[in-house]
C-alpha cells in the first residue's frame, strides 16, 4: 500500500511522471504477477505487461482512491487473462523452452530471499491445483489483498459466492497440507 501519498502519485503518473508511475508499478506488480502465475502461469509476464500498458492508456481517466485503483488494475488483468484464454482456444500454442532469469538477490539476506521465493512459488503452485474459481478468488483476496466486493465485481459474481469460493478453496488447501504432511500433521493435532 502506498498510503497517504497515493493521490499525489496517481495525479503525477496520470500527468506522465515516470517516477510516480514507478511507485504505482512497484506497489502492485508483485501481486499482479502472483495472480497471473496462478490463473495463467505460462503467460504471466506477458499478461502483466499487457495489463500495465492498458493502465498507462487509461490512467488519465481513472478516478478513485487506492483501493479502487487496485481493483481497477486487477479488473484489467482479468480481462487480459480472458482475452488470452480466448486467443488460446482459437489457435494452438507451441510450447517453447522456458528460460529463467536470475532474480536480483537481496542486499541484506540472500538465504532468506531464496527461502521466501521458494515458499511463495510452492504456495502459488498449491493454489493453482484448486478449481479455477477457487484459485482466482483466493489469489485476489489473499495475495492481491482486495475486498470481497471488489473481487465479486472483478469476477462478475456475487459477494457471497466469492466468500464461499474462498472458504472452500482454503479448506481444500488445508486438507491438502494435512495430507502432504502425513503422520507429522496428525501428531501435532
mmCIF file of N, CA and C in Angstrom, residues 30-152:
data_model
loop_
_atom_site.group_PDB
_atom_site.id
_atom_site.type_symbol
_atom_site.label_atom_id
_atom_site.label_comp_id
_atom_site.label_asym_id
_atom_site.label_seq_id
_atom_site.Cartn_x
_atom_site.Cartn_y
_atom_site.Cartn_z
ATOM 1 N N UNK A 30 4.256 -7.081 -7.972
ATOM 2 C CA UNK A 30 4.439 -8.421 -7.389
ATOM 3 C C UNK A 30 3.106 -9.162 -7.197
ATOM 4 N N UNK A 31 2.084 -8.462 -6.729
ATOM 5 C CA UNK A 31 0.784 -9.101 -6.536
ATOM 6 C C UNK A 31 0.146 -9.468 -7.866
ATOM 7 N N UNK A 32 0.336 -8.620 -8.863
ATOM 8 C CA UNK A 32 -0.203 -8.886 -10.194
ATOM 9 C C UNK A 32 0.438 -10.143 -10.788
ATOM 10 N N UNK A 33 1.751 -10.259 -10.662
ATOM 11 C CA UNK A 33 2.435 -11.450 -11.174
ATOM 12 C C UNK A 33 1.979 -12.712 -10.446
ATOM 13 N N UNK A 34 1.810 -12.623 -9.150
ATOM 14 C CA UNK A 34 1.338 -13.804 -8.398
ATOM 15 C C UNK A 34 -0.052 -14.214 -8.871
ATOM 16 N N UNK A 35 -0.897 -13.254 -9.120
ATOM 17 C CA UNK A 35 -2.241 -13.531 -9.627
ATOM 18 C C UNK A 35 -2.147 -14.276 -10.957
ATOM 19 N N UNK A 36 -1.354 -13.744 -11.875
ATOM 20 C CA UNK A 36 -1.238 -14.368 -13.186
ATOM 21 C C UNK A 36 -0.555 -15.735 -13.102
ATOM 22 N N UNK A 37 0.392 -15.901 -12.185
ATOM 23 C CA UNK A 37 1.079 -17.194 -12.079
ATOM 24 C C UNK A 37 0.145 -18.300 -11.604
ATOM 25 N N UNK A 38 -0.949 -17.934 -10.969
ATOM 26 C CA UNK A 38 -1.930 -18.927 -10.563
ATOM 27 C C UNK A 38 -2.936 -19.177 -11.683
ATOM 28 N N UNK A 39 -3.448 -18.126 -12.306
ATOM 29 C CA UNK A 39 -4.521 -18.349 -13.287
ATOM 30 C C UNK A 39 -4.018 -18.607 -14.700
ATOM 31 N N UNK A 40 -2.837 -18.114 -15.059
ATOM 32 C CA UNK A 40 -2.254 -18.359 -16.387
ATOM 33 C C UNK A 40 -0.734 -18.410 -16.264
ATOM 34 N N UNK A 41 -0.198 -19.451 -15.650
ATOM 35 C CA UNK A 41 1.245 -19.475 -15.368
ATOM 36 C C UNK A 41 2.130 -19.346 -16.601
ATOM 37 N N UNK A 42 1.680 -19.878 -17.731
ATOM 38 C CA UNK A 42 2.525 -19.856 -18.926
ATOM 39 C C UNK A 42 2.634 -18.467 -19.551
ATOM 40 N N UNK A 43 1.742 -17.567 -19.209
ATOM 41 C CA UNK A 43 1.746 -16.239 -19.836
ATOM 42 C C UNK A 43 1.770 -15.112 -18.806
ATOM 43 N N UNK A 44 2.182 -15.401 -17.596
ATOM 44 C CA UNK A 44 2.100 -14.420 -16.511
ATOM 45 C C UNK A 44 2.818 -13.106 -16.832
ATOM 46 N N UNK A 45 4.051 -13.195 -17.268
ATOM 47 C CA UNK A 45 4.837 -11.988 -17.543
ATOM 48 C C UNK A 45 4.228 -11.181 -18.692
ATOM 49 N N UNK A 46 3.830 -11.872 -19.748
ATOM 50 C CA UNK A 46 3.249 -11.182 -20.901
ATOM 51 C C UNK A 46 1.947 -10.478 -20.534
ATOM 52 N N UNK A 47 1.100 -11.175 -19.783
ATOM 53 C CA UNK A 47 -0.180 -10.576 -19.400
ATOM 54 C C UNK A 47 0.009 -9.410 -18.440
ATOM 55 N N UNK A 48 0.999 -9.515 -17.567
ATOM 56 C CA UNK A 48 1.281 -8.389 -16.667
ATOM 57 C C UNK A 48 1.706 -7.167 -17.485
ATOM 58 N N UNK A 49 2.528 -7.397 -18.490
ATOM 59 C CA UNK A 49 2.956 -6.286 -19.351
ATOM 60 C C UNK A 49 1.764 -5.674 -20.089
ATOM 61 N N UNK A 50 0.903 -6.541 -20.632
ATOM 62 C CA UNK A 50 -0.280 -6.035 -21.331
ATOM 63 C C UNK A 50 -1.180 -5.248 -20.380
ATOM 64 N N UNK A 51 -1.283 -5.721 -19.147
ATOM 65 C CA UNK A 51 -2.103 -5.028 -18.156
ATOM 66 C C UNK A 51 -1.560 -3.627 -17.901
ATOM 67 N N UNK A 52 -0.241 -3.514 -17.707
ATOM 68 C CA UNK A 52 0.343 -2.207 -17.420
ATOM 69 C C UNK A 52 0.231 -1.264 -18.614
ATOM 70 N N UNK A 53 0.292 -1.807 -19.824
ATOM 71 C CA UNK A 53 0.083 -0.955 -20.994
ATOM 72 C C UNK A 53 -1.335 -0.388 -20.998
ATOM 73 N N UNK A 54 -2.304 -1.228 -20.645
ATOM 74 C CA UNK A 54 -3.687 -0.753 -20.574
ATOM 75 C C UNK A 54 -3.854 0.270 -19.452
ATOM 76 N N UNK A 55 -3.154 0.063 -18.347
ATOM 77 C CA UNK A 55 -3.211 1.021 -17.240
ATOM 78 C C UNK A 55 -2.654 2.368 -17.703
ATOM 79 N N UNK A 56 -1.537 2.325 -18.414
ATOM 80 C CA UNK A 56 -0.936 3.570 -18.909
ATOM 81 C C UNK A 56 -1.918 4.311 -19.812
ATOM 82 N N UNK A 57 -2.594 3.560 -20.688
ATOM 83 C CA UNK A 57 -3.540 4.190 -21.618
ATOM 84 C C UNK A 57 -4.738 4.804 -20.891
ATOM 85 N N UNK A 58 -5.156 4.202 -19.783
ATOM 86 C CA UNK A 58 -6.376 4.656 -19.131
ATOM 87 C C UNK A 58 -6.204 5.407 -17.835
ATOM 88 N N UNK A 59 -4.982 5.570 -17.373
ATOM 89 C CA UNK A 59 -4.768 6.166 -16.051
ATOM 90 C C UNK A 59 -5.282 7.603 -15.965
ATOM 91 N N UNK A 60 -5.279 8.309 -17.054
ATOM 92 C CA UNK A 60 -5.765 9.687 -17.047
ATOM 93 C C UNK A 60 -7.265 9.783 -16.810
ATOM 94 N N UNK A 61 -7.988 8.707 -17.123
ATOM 95 C CA UNK A 61 -9.440 8.699 -16.924
ATOM 96 C C UNK A 61 -9.844 8.101 -15.579
ATOM 97 N N UNK A 62 -8.903 7.462 -14.883
ATOM 98 C CA UNK A 62 -9.245 6.808 -13.616
ATOM 99 C C UNK A 62 -9.521 7.838 -12.535
ATOM 100 N N UNK A 63 -10.567 7.565 -11.762
ATOM 101 C CA UNK A 63 -10.875 8.402 -10.599
ATOM 102 C C UNK A 63 -11.213 7.470 -9.445
ATOM 103 N N UNK A 64 -10.601 7.693 -8.314
ATOM 104 C CA UNK A 64 -10.884 6.875 -7.141
ATOM 105 C C UNK A 64 -9.698 6.842 -6.203
ATOM 106 N N UNK A 65 -9.887 6.108 -5.111
ATOM 107 C CA UNK A 65 -8.834 6.002 -4.101
ATOM 108 C C UNK A 65 -7.919 4.817 -4.418
ATOM 109 N N UNK A 66 -7.015 4.531 -3.502
ATOM 110 C CA UNK A 66 -6.033 3.476 -3.733
ATOM 111 C C UNK A 66 -6.677 2.103 -3.859
ATOM 112 N N UNK A 67 -7.661 1.805 -3.021
ATOM 113 C CA UNK A 67 -8.347 0.509 -3.108
ATOM 114 C C UNK A 67 -9.064 0.369 -4.449
ATOM 115 N N UNK A 68 -9.680 1.442 -4.904
ATOM 116 C CA UNK A 68 -10.358 1.406 -6.202
ATOM 117 C C UNK A 68 -9.346 1.241 -7.336
ATOM 118 N N UNK A 69 -8.182 1.853 -7.200
ATOM 119 C CA UNK A 69 -7.147 1.711 -8.219
ATOM 120 C C UNK A 69 -6.680 0.260 -8.311
ATOM 121 N N UNK A 70 -6.459 -0.355 -7.160
ATOM 122 C CA UNK A 70 -6.039 -1.759 -7.152
ATOM 123 C C UNK A 70 -7.104 -2.633 -7.813
ATOM 124 N N UNK A 71 -8.350 -2.409 -7.468
ATOM 125 C CA UNK A 71 -9.435 -3.185 -8.074
ATOM 126 C C UNK A 71 -9.493 -2.940 -9.579
ATOM 127 N N UNK A 72 -9.275 -1.700 -9.998
ATOM 128 C CA UNK A 72 -9.288 -1.368 -11.416
ATOM 129 C C UNK A 72 -8.173 -2.108 -12.154
ATOM 130 N N UNK A 73 -6.979 -2.114 -11.580
ATOM 131 C CA UNK A 73 -5.844 -2.806 -12.212
ATOM 132 C C UNK A 73 -6.126 -4.303 -12.312
ATOM 133 N N UNK A 74 -6.670 -4.907 -11.252
ATOM 134 C CA UNK A 74 -6.949 -6.345 -11.302
ATOM 135 C C UNK A 74 -8.133 -6.665 -12.209
ATOM 136 N N UNK A 75 -9.032 -5.725 -12.400
ATOM 137 C CA UNK A 75 -10.106 -5.918 -13.379
ATOM 138 C C UNK A 75 -9.513 -5.959 -14.778
ATOM 139 N N UNK A 76 -8.612 -5.037 -15.065
ATOM 140 C CA UNK A 76 -7.925 -5.042 -16.355
ATOM 141 C C UNK A 76 -7.159 -6.352 -16.518
ATOM 142 N N UNK A 77 -6.495 -6.783 -15.454
ATOM 143 C CA UNK A 77 -5.721 -8.028 -15.507
ATOM 144 C C UNK A 77 -6.607 -9.216 -15.855
ATOM 145 N N UNK A 78 -7.759 -9.289 -15.241
ATOM 146 C CA UNK A 78 -8.665 -10.409 -15.524
ATOM 147 C C UNK A 78 -9.143 -10.356 -16.968
ATOM 148 N N UNK A 79 -9.413 -9.159 -17.463
ATOM 149 C CA UNK A 79 -9.826 -9.025 -18.867
ATOM 150 C C UNK A 79 -8.708 -9.487 -19.798
ATOM 151 N N UNK A 80 -7.470 -9.142 -19.475
ATOM 152 C CA UNK A 80 -6.334 -9.575 -20.296
ATOM 153 C C UNK A 80 -6.201 -11.098 -20.250
ATOM 154 N N UNK A 81 -6.412 -11.697 -19.081
ATOM 155 C CA UNK A 81 -6.348 -13.158 -18.971
ATOM 156 C C UNK A 81 -7.452 -13.805 -19.801
ATOM 157 N N UNK A 82 -8.651 -13.264 -19.721
ATOM 158 C CA UNK A 82 -9.764 -13.812 -20.514
ATOM 159 C C UNK A 82 -9.478 -13.693 -22.011
ATOM 160 N N UNK A 83 -8.914 -12.560 -22.424
ATOM 161 C CA UNK A 83 -8.541 -12.403 -23.828
ATOM 162 C C UNK A 83 -7.514 -13.465 -24.226
ATOM 163 N N UNK A 84 -6.571 -13.727 -23.341
ATOM 164 C CA UNK A 84 -5.564 -14.751 -23.603
ATOM 165 C C UNK A 84 -6.178 -16.134 -23.720
ATOM 166 N N UNK A 85 -7.141 -16.435 -22.851
ATOM 167 C CA UNK A 85 -7.814 -17.736 -22.919
ATOM 168 C C UNK A 85 -8.566 -17.873 -24.237
ATOM 169 N N UNK A 86 -9.205 -16.793 -24.658
ATOM 170 C CA UNK A 86 -9.946 -16.834 -25.932
ATOM 171 C C UNK A 86 -8.994 -17.047 -27.115
ATOM 172 N N UNK A 87 -7.871 -16.319 -27.106
ATOM 173 C CA UNK A 87 -6.889 -16.494 -28.183
ATOM 174 C C UNK A 87 -6.367 -17.924 -28.205
ATOM 175 N N UNK A 88 -6.083 -18.475 -27.034
ATOM 176 C CA UNK A 88 -5.560 -19.840 -26.954
ATOM 177 C C UNK A 88 -6.584 -20.855 -27.448
ATOM 178 N N UNK A 89 -7.844 -20.596 -27.219
ATOM 179 C CA UNK A 89 -8.884 -21.520 -27.666
ATOM 180 C C UNK A 89 -9.027 -21.506 -29.183
ATOM 181 N N UNK A 90 -8.703 -20.373 -29.801
ATOM 182 C CA UNK A 90 -8.845 -20.253 -31.257
ATOM 183 C C UNK A 90 -7.665 -20.833 -32.015
ATOM 184 N N UNK A 91 -6.489 -20.774 -31.416
ATOM 185 C CA UNK A 91 -5.321 -21.311 -32.123
ATOM 186 C C UNK A 91 -4.403 -22.013 -31.135
ATOM 187 N N UNK A 92 -3.843 -23.139 -31.576
ATOM 188 C CA UNK A 92 -2.948 -23.880 -30.677
ATOM 189 C C UNK A 92 -1.669 -23.092 -30.403
ATOM 190 N N UNK A 93 -1.136 -23.311 -29.230
ATOM 191 C CA UNK A 93 0.074 -22.622 -28.813
ATOM 192 C C UNK A 93 1.228 -23.616 -28.852
ATOM 193 N N UNK A 94 2.323 -23.195 -29.437
ATOM 194 C CA UNK A 94 3.502 -24.047 -29.487
ATOM 195 C C UNK A 94 4.350 -23.771 -28.248
ATOM 196 N N UNK A 95 4.644 -24.829 -27.520
ATOM 197 C CA UNK A 95 5.443 -24.685 -26.303
ATOM 198 C C UNK A 95 6.901 -24.384 -26.662
ATOM 199 N N UNK A 96 7.460 -23.403 -26.034
ATOM 200 C CA UNK A 96 8.862 -23.051 -26.226
ATOM 201 C C UNK A 96 9.631 -23.380 -24.966
ATOM 202 N N UNK A 97 10.913 -23.568 -25.119
ATOM 203 C CA UNK A 97 11.764 -23.862 -23.980
ATOM 204 C C UNK A 97 11.775 -22.669 -23.034
ATOM 205 N N UNK A 98 11.479 -22.914 -21.795
ATOM 206 C CA UNK A 98 11.439 -21.826 -20.807
ATOM 207 C C UNK A 98 12.854 -21.468 -20.376
ATOM 208 N N UNK A 99 13.091 -20.194 -20.267
ATOM 209 C CA UNK A 99 14.360 -19.720 -19.728
ATOM 210 C C UNK A 99 14.052 -18.937 -18.476
ATOM 211 N N UNK A 100 14.872 -19.100 -17.496
ATOM 212 C CA UNK A 100 14.608 -18.363 -16.262
ATOM 213 C C UNK A 100 15.723 -17.354 -16.035
ATOM 214 N N UNK A 101 15.306 -16.173 -15.709
ATOM 215 C CA UNK A 101 16.261 -15.123 -15.387
ATOM 216 C C UNK A 101 16.506 -15.127 -13.894
ATOM 217 N N UNK A 102 17.724 -14.849 -13.517
ATOM 218 C CA UNK A 102 18.019 -14.781 -12.101
ATOM 219 C C UNK A 102 17.327 -13.566 -11.500
ATOM 220 N N UNK A 103 16.660 -13.793 -10.395
ATOM 221 C CA UNK A 103 16.066 -12.667 -9.701
ATOM 222 C C UNK A 103 17.172 -11.972 -8.916
ATOM 223 N N UNK A 104 17.101 -10.659 -8.826
ATOM 224 C CA UNK A 104 18.150 -9.952 -8.086
ATOM 225 C C UNK A 104 18.147 -10.378 -6.626
ATOM 226 N N UNK A 105 19.346 -10.576 -6.104
ATOM 227 C CA UNK A 105 19.442 -11.005 -4.709
ATOM 228 C C UNK A 105 19.289 -9.802 -3.780
ATOM 229 N N UNK A 106 18.754 -10.082 -2.620
ATOM 230 C CA UNK A 106 18.541 -9.026 -1.636
ATOM 231 C C UNK A 106 19.879 -8.620 -1.023
ATOM 232 N N UNK A 107 20.050 -7.349 -0.761
ATOM 233 C CA UNK A 107 21.313 -6.913 -0.184
ATOM 234 C C UNK A 107 21.486 -7.337 1.268
ATOM 235 N N UNK A 108 20.380 -7.655 1.960
ATOM 236 C CA UNK A 108 20.505 -7.959 3.383
ATOM 237 C C UNK A 108 20.697 -9.444 3.680
ATOM 238 N N UNK A 109 19.873 -10.340 3.135
ATOM 239 C CA UNK A 109 19.976 -11.757 3.465
ATOM 240 C C UNK A 109 19.555 -12.616 2.278
ATOM 241 N N UNK A 110 20.509 -13.001 1.457
ATOM 242 C CA UNK A 110 20.168 -13.800 0.277
ATOM 243 C C UNK A 110 19.495 -15.127 0.626
ATOM 244 N N UNK A 111 19.894 -15.757 1.717
ATOM 245 C CA UNK A 111 19.293 -17.042 2.089
ATOM 246 C C UNK A 111 17.806 -16.877 2.402
ATOM 247 N N UNK A 112 17.459 -15.813 3.109
ATOM 248 C CA UNK A 112 16.050 -15.568 3.427
ATOM 249 C C UNK A 112 15.254 -15.284 2.156
ATOM 250 N N UNK A 113 15.856 -14.580 1.228
ATOM 251 C CA UNK A 113 15.189 -14.284 -0.034
ATOM 252 C C UNK A 113 14.915 -15.567 -0.807
ATOM 253 N N UNK A 114 15.881 -16.465 -0.845
ATOM 254 C CA UNK A 114 15.716 -17.740 -1.553
ATOM 255 C C UNK A 114 14.611 -18.567 -0.903
ATOM 256 N N UNK A 115 14.632 -18.651 0.423
ATOM 257 C CA UNK A 115 13.601 -19.428 1.118
ATOM 258 C C UNK A 115 12.217 -18.826 0.906
ATOM 259 N N UNK A 116 12.122 -17.516 0.956
ATOM 260 C CA UNK A 116 10.829 -16.868 0.746
ATOM 261 C C UNK A 116 10.328 -17.092 -0.678
ATOM 262 N N UNK A 117 11.222 -16.959 -1.643
ATOM 263 C CA UNK A 117 10.824 -17.168 -3.045
ATOM 264 C C UNK A 117 10.377 -18.610 -3.269
ATOM 265 N N UNK A 118 11.086 -19.564 -2.664
ATOM 266 C CA UNK A 118 10.719 -20.976 -2.815
ATOM 267 C C UNK A 118 9.372 -21.259 -2.170
ATOM 268 N N UNK A 119 9.145 -20.712 -0.984
ATOM 269 C CA UNK A 119 7.870 -20.963 -0.319
ATOM 270 C C UNK A 119 6.730 -20.260 -1.046
ATOM 271 N N UNK A 120 6.991 -19.080 -1.607
ATOM 272 C CA UNK A 120 5.961 -18.378 -2.377
ATOM 273 C C UNK A 120 5.607 -19.177 -3.621
ATOM 274 N N UNK A 121 6.615 -19.673 -4.331
ATOM 275 C CA UNK A 121 6.357 -20.487 -5.523
ATOM 276 C C UNK A 121 5.581 -21.742 -5.157
ATOM 277 N N UNK A 122 5.955 -22.380 -4.039
ATOM 278 C CA UNK A 122 5.254 -23.599 -3.616
ATOM 279 C C UNK A 122 3.803 -23.291 -3.259
ATOM 280 N N UNK A 123 3.569 -22.186 -2.571
ATOM 281 C CA UNK A 123 2.203 -21.804 -2.202
ATOM 282 C C UNK A 123 1.375 -21.502 -3.439
ATOM 283 N N UNK A 124 1.941 -20.768 -4.379
ATOM 284 C CA UNK A 124 1.206 -20.451 -5.605
ATOM 285 C C UNK A 124 0.930 -21.710 -6.425
ATOM 286 N N UNK A 125 1.889 -22.634 -6.448
ATOM 287 C CA UNK A 125 1.677 -23.894 -7.173
ATOM 288 C C UNK A 125 0.559 -24.692 -6.518
ATOM 289 N N UNK A 126 0.499 -24.682 -5.203
ATOM 290 C CA UNK A 126 -0.559 -25.398 -4.488
ATOM 291 C C UNK A 126 -1.915 -24.746 -4.753
ATOM 292 N N UNK A 127 -1.971 -23.434 -4.739
ATOM 293 C CA UNK A 127 -3.221 -22.726 -5.026
ATOM 294 C C UNK A 127 -3.671 -23.030 -6.457
ATOM 295 N N UNK A 128 -2.718 -23.130 -7.376
ATOM 296 C CA UNK A 128 -3.050 -23.384 -8.781
ATOM 297 C C UNK A 128 -3.673 -24.762 -8.998
ATOM 298 N N UNK A 129 -3.550 -25.676 -8.025
ATOM 299 C CA UNK A 129 -4.166 -27.003 -8.163
ATOM 300 C C UNK A 129 -5.659 -26.975 -7.853
ATOM 301 N N UNK A 130 -6.131 -25.887 -7.280
ATOM 302 C CA UNK A 130 -7.554 -25.762 -6.950
ATOM 303 C C UNK A 130 -8.376 -25.554 -8.217
ATOM 304 N N UNK A 131 -9.684 -25.784 -8.126
ATOM 305 C CA UNK A 131 -10.546 -25.404 -9.256
ATOM 306 C C UNK A 131 -10.347 -23.913 -9.563
ATOM 307 N N UNK A 132 -10.478 -23.563 -10.827
ATOM 308 C CA UNK A 132 -10.129 -22.216 -11.295
ATOM 309 C C UNK A 132 -10.791 -21.095 -10.490
ATOM 310 N N UNK A 133 -12.078 -21.200 -10.211
ATOM 311 C CA UNK A 133 -12.776 -20.141 -9.476
ATOM 312 C C UNK A 133 -12.255 -19.966 -8.068
ATOM 313 N N UNK A 134 -11.985 -21.091 -7.401
ATOM 314 C CA UNK A 134 -11.455 -21.019 -6.042
ATOM 315 C C UNK A 134 -10.057 -20.417 -6.049
ATOM 316 N N UNK A 135 -9.217 -20.847 -6.974
ATOM 317 C CA UNK A 135 -7.849 -20.329 -7.043
ATOM 318 C C UNK A 135 -7.857 -18.830 -7.310
ATOM 319 N N UNK A 136 -8.678 -18.400 -8.245
ATOM 320 C CA UNK A 136 -8.718 -16.976 -8.582
ATOM 321 C C UNK A 136 -9.236 -16.152 -7.406
ATOM 322 N N UNK A 137 -10.267 -16.633 -6.741
ATOM 323 C CA UNK A 137 -10.820 -15.903 -5.595
ATOM 324 C C UNK A 137 -9.783 -15.777 -4.481
ATOM 325 N N UNK A 138 -9.050 -16.851 -4.209
ATOM 326 C CA UNK A 138 -8.032 -16.811 -3.149
ATOM 327 C C UNK A 138 -6.910 -15.852 -3.519
ATOM 328 N N UNK A 139 -6.450 -15.906 -4.748
ATOM 329 C CA UNK A 139 -5.357 -15.015 -5.139
ATOM 330 C C UNK A 139 -5.789 -13.555 -5.059
ATOM 331 N N UNK A 140 -6.986 -13.252 -5.528
ATOM 332 C CA UNK A 140 -7.447 -11.865 -5.470
ATOM 333 C C UNK A 140 -7.675 -11.407 -4.040
ATOM 334 N N UNK A 141 -8.215 -12.280 -3.191
ATOM 335 C CA UNK A 141 -8.492 -11.889 -1.803
ATOM 336 C C UNK A 141 -7.215 -11.851 -0.965
ATOM 337 N N UNK A 142 -6.422 -12.904 -1.032
ATOM 338 C CA UNK A 142 -5.281 -13.045 -0.121
ATOM 339 C C UNK A 142 -4.007 -12.408 -0.684
ATOM 340 N N UNK A 143 -3.653 -12.742 -1.902
ATOM 341 C CA UNK A 143 -2.402 -12.242 -2.466
ATOM 342 C C UNK A 143 -2.529 -10.784 -2.904
ATOM 343 N N UNK A 144 -3.604 -10.480 -3.629
ATOM 344 C CA UNK A 144 -3.786 -9.102 -4.099
ATOM 345 C C UNK A 144 -4.330 -8.204 -2.994
ATOM 346 N N UNK A 145 -4.954 -8.798 -1.970
ATOM 347 C CA UNK A 145 -5.456 -8.012 -0.846
ATOM 348 C C UNK A 145 -6.713 -7.223 -1.140
ATOM 349 N N UNK A 146 -7.511 -7.694 -2.093
ATOM 350 C CA UNK A 146 -8.733 -6.974 -2.438
ATOM 351 C C UNK A 146 -9.887 -7.384 -1.530
ATOM 352 N N UNK A 147 -10.849 -6.492 -1.384
ATOM 353 C CA UNK A 147 -12.040 -6.758 -0.579
ATOM 354 C C UNK A 147 -12.992 -7.677 -1.333
ATOM 355 N N UNK A 148 -13.885 -8.331 -0.594
ATOM 356 C CA UNK A 148 -14.842 -9.266 -1.181
ATOM 357 C C UNK A 148 -15.653 -8.601 -2.290
ATOM 358 N N UNK A 149 -16.142 -7.395 -2.052
ATOM 359 C CA UNK A 149 -16.953 -6.708 -3.066
ATOM 360 C C UNK A 149 -16.147 -6.401 -4.324
ATOM 361 N N UNK A 150 -14.891 -6.059 -4.161
ATOM 362 C CA UNK A 150 -14.040 -5.786 -5.319
ATOM 363 C C UNK A 150 -13.810 -7.066 -6.121
ATOM 364 N N UNK A 151 -13.531 -8.157 -5.421
ATOM 365 C CA UNK A 151 -13.309 -9.439 -6.094
ATOM 366 C C UNK A 151 -14.588 -9.876 -6.809
ATOM 367 N N UNK A 152 -15.724 -9.676 -6.163
ATOM 368 C CA UNK A 152 -17.006 -10.049 -6.767
ATOM 369 C C UNK A 152 -17.218 -9.284 -8.070
#
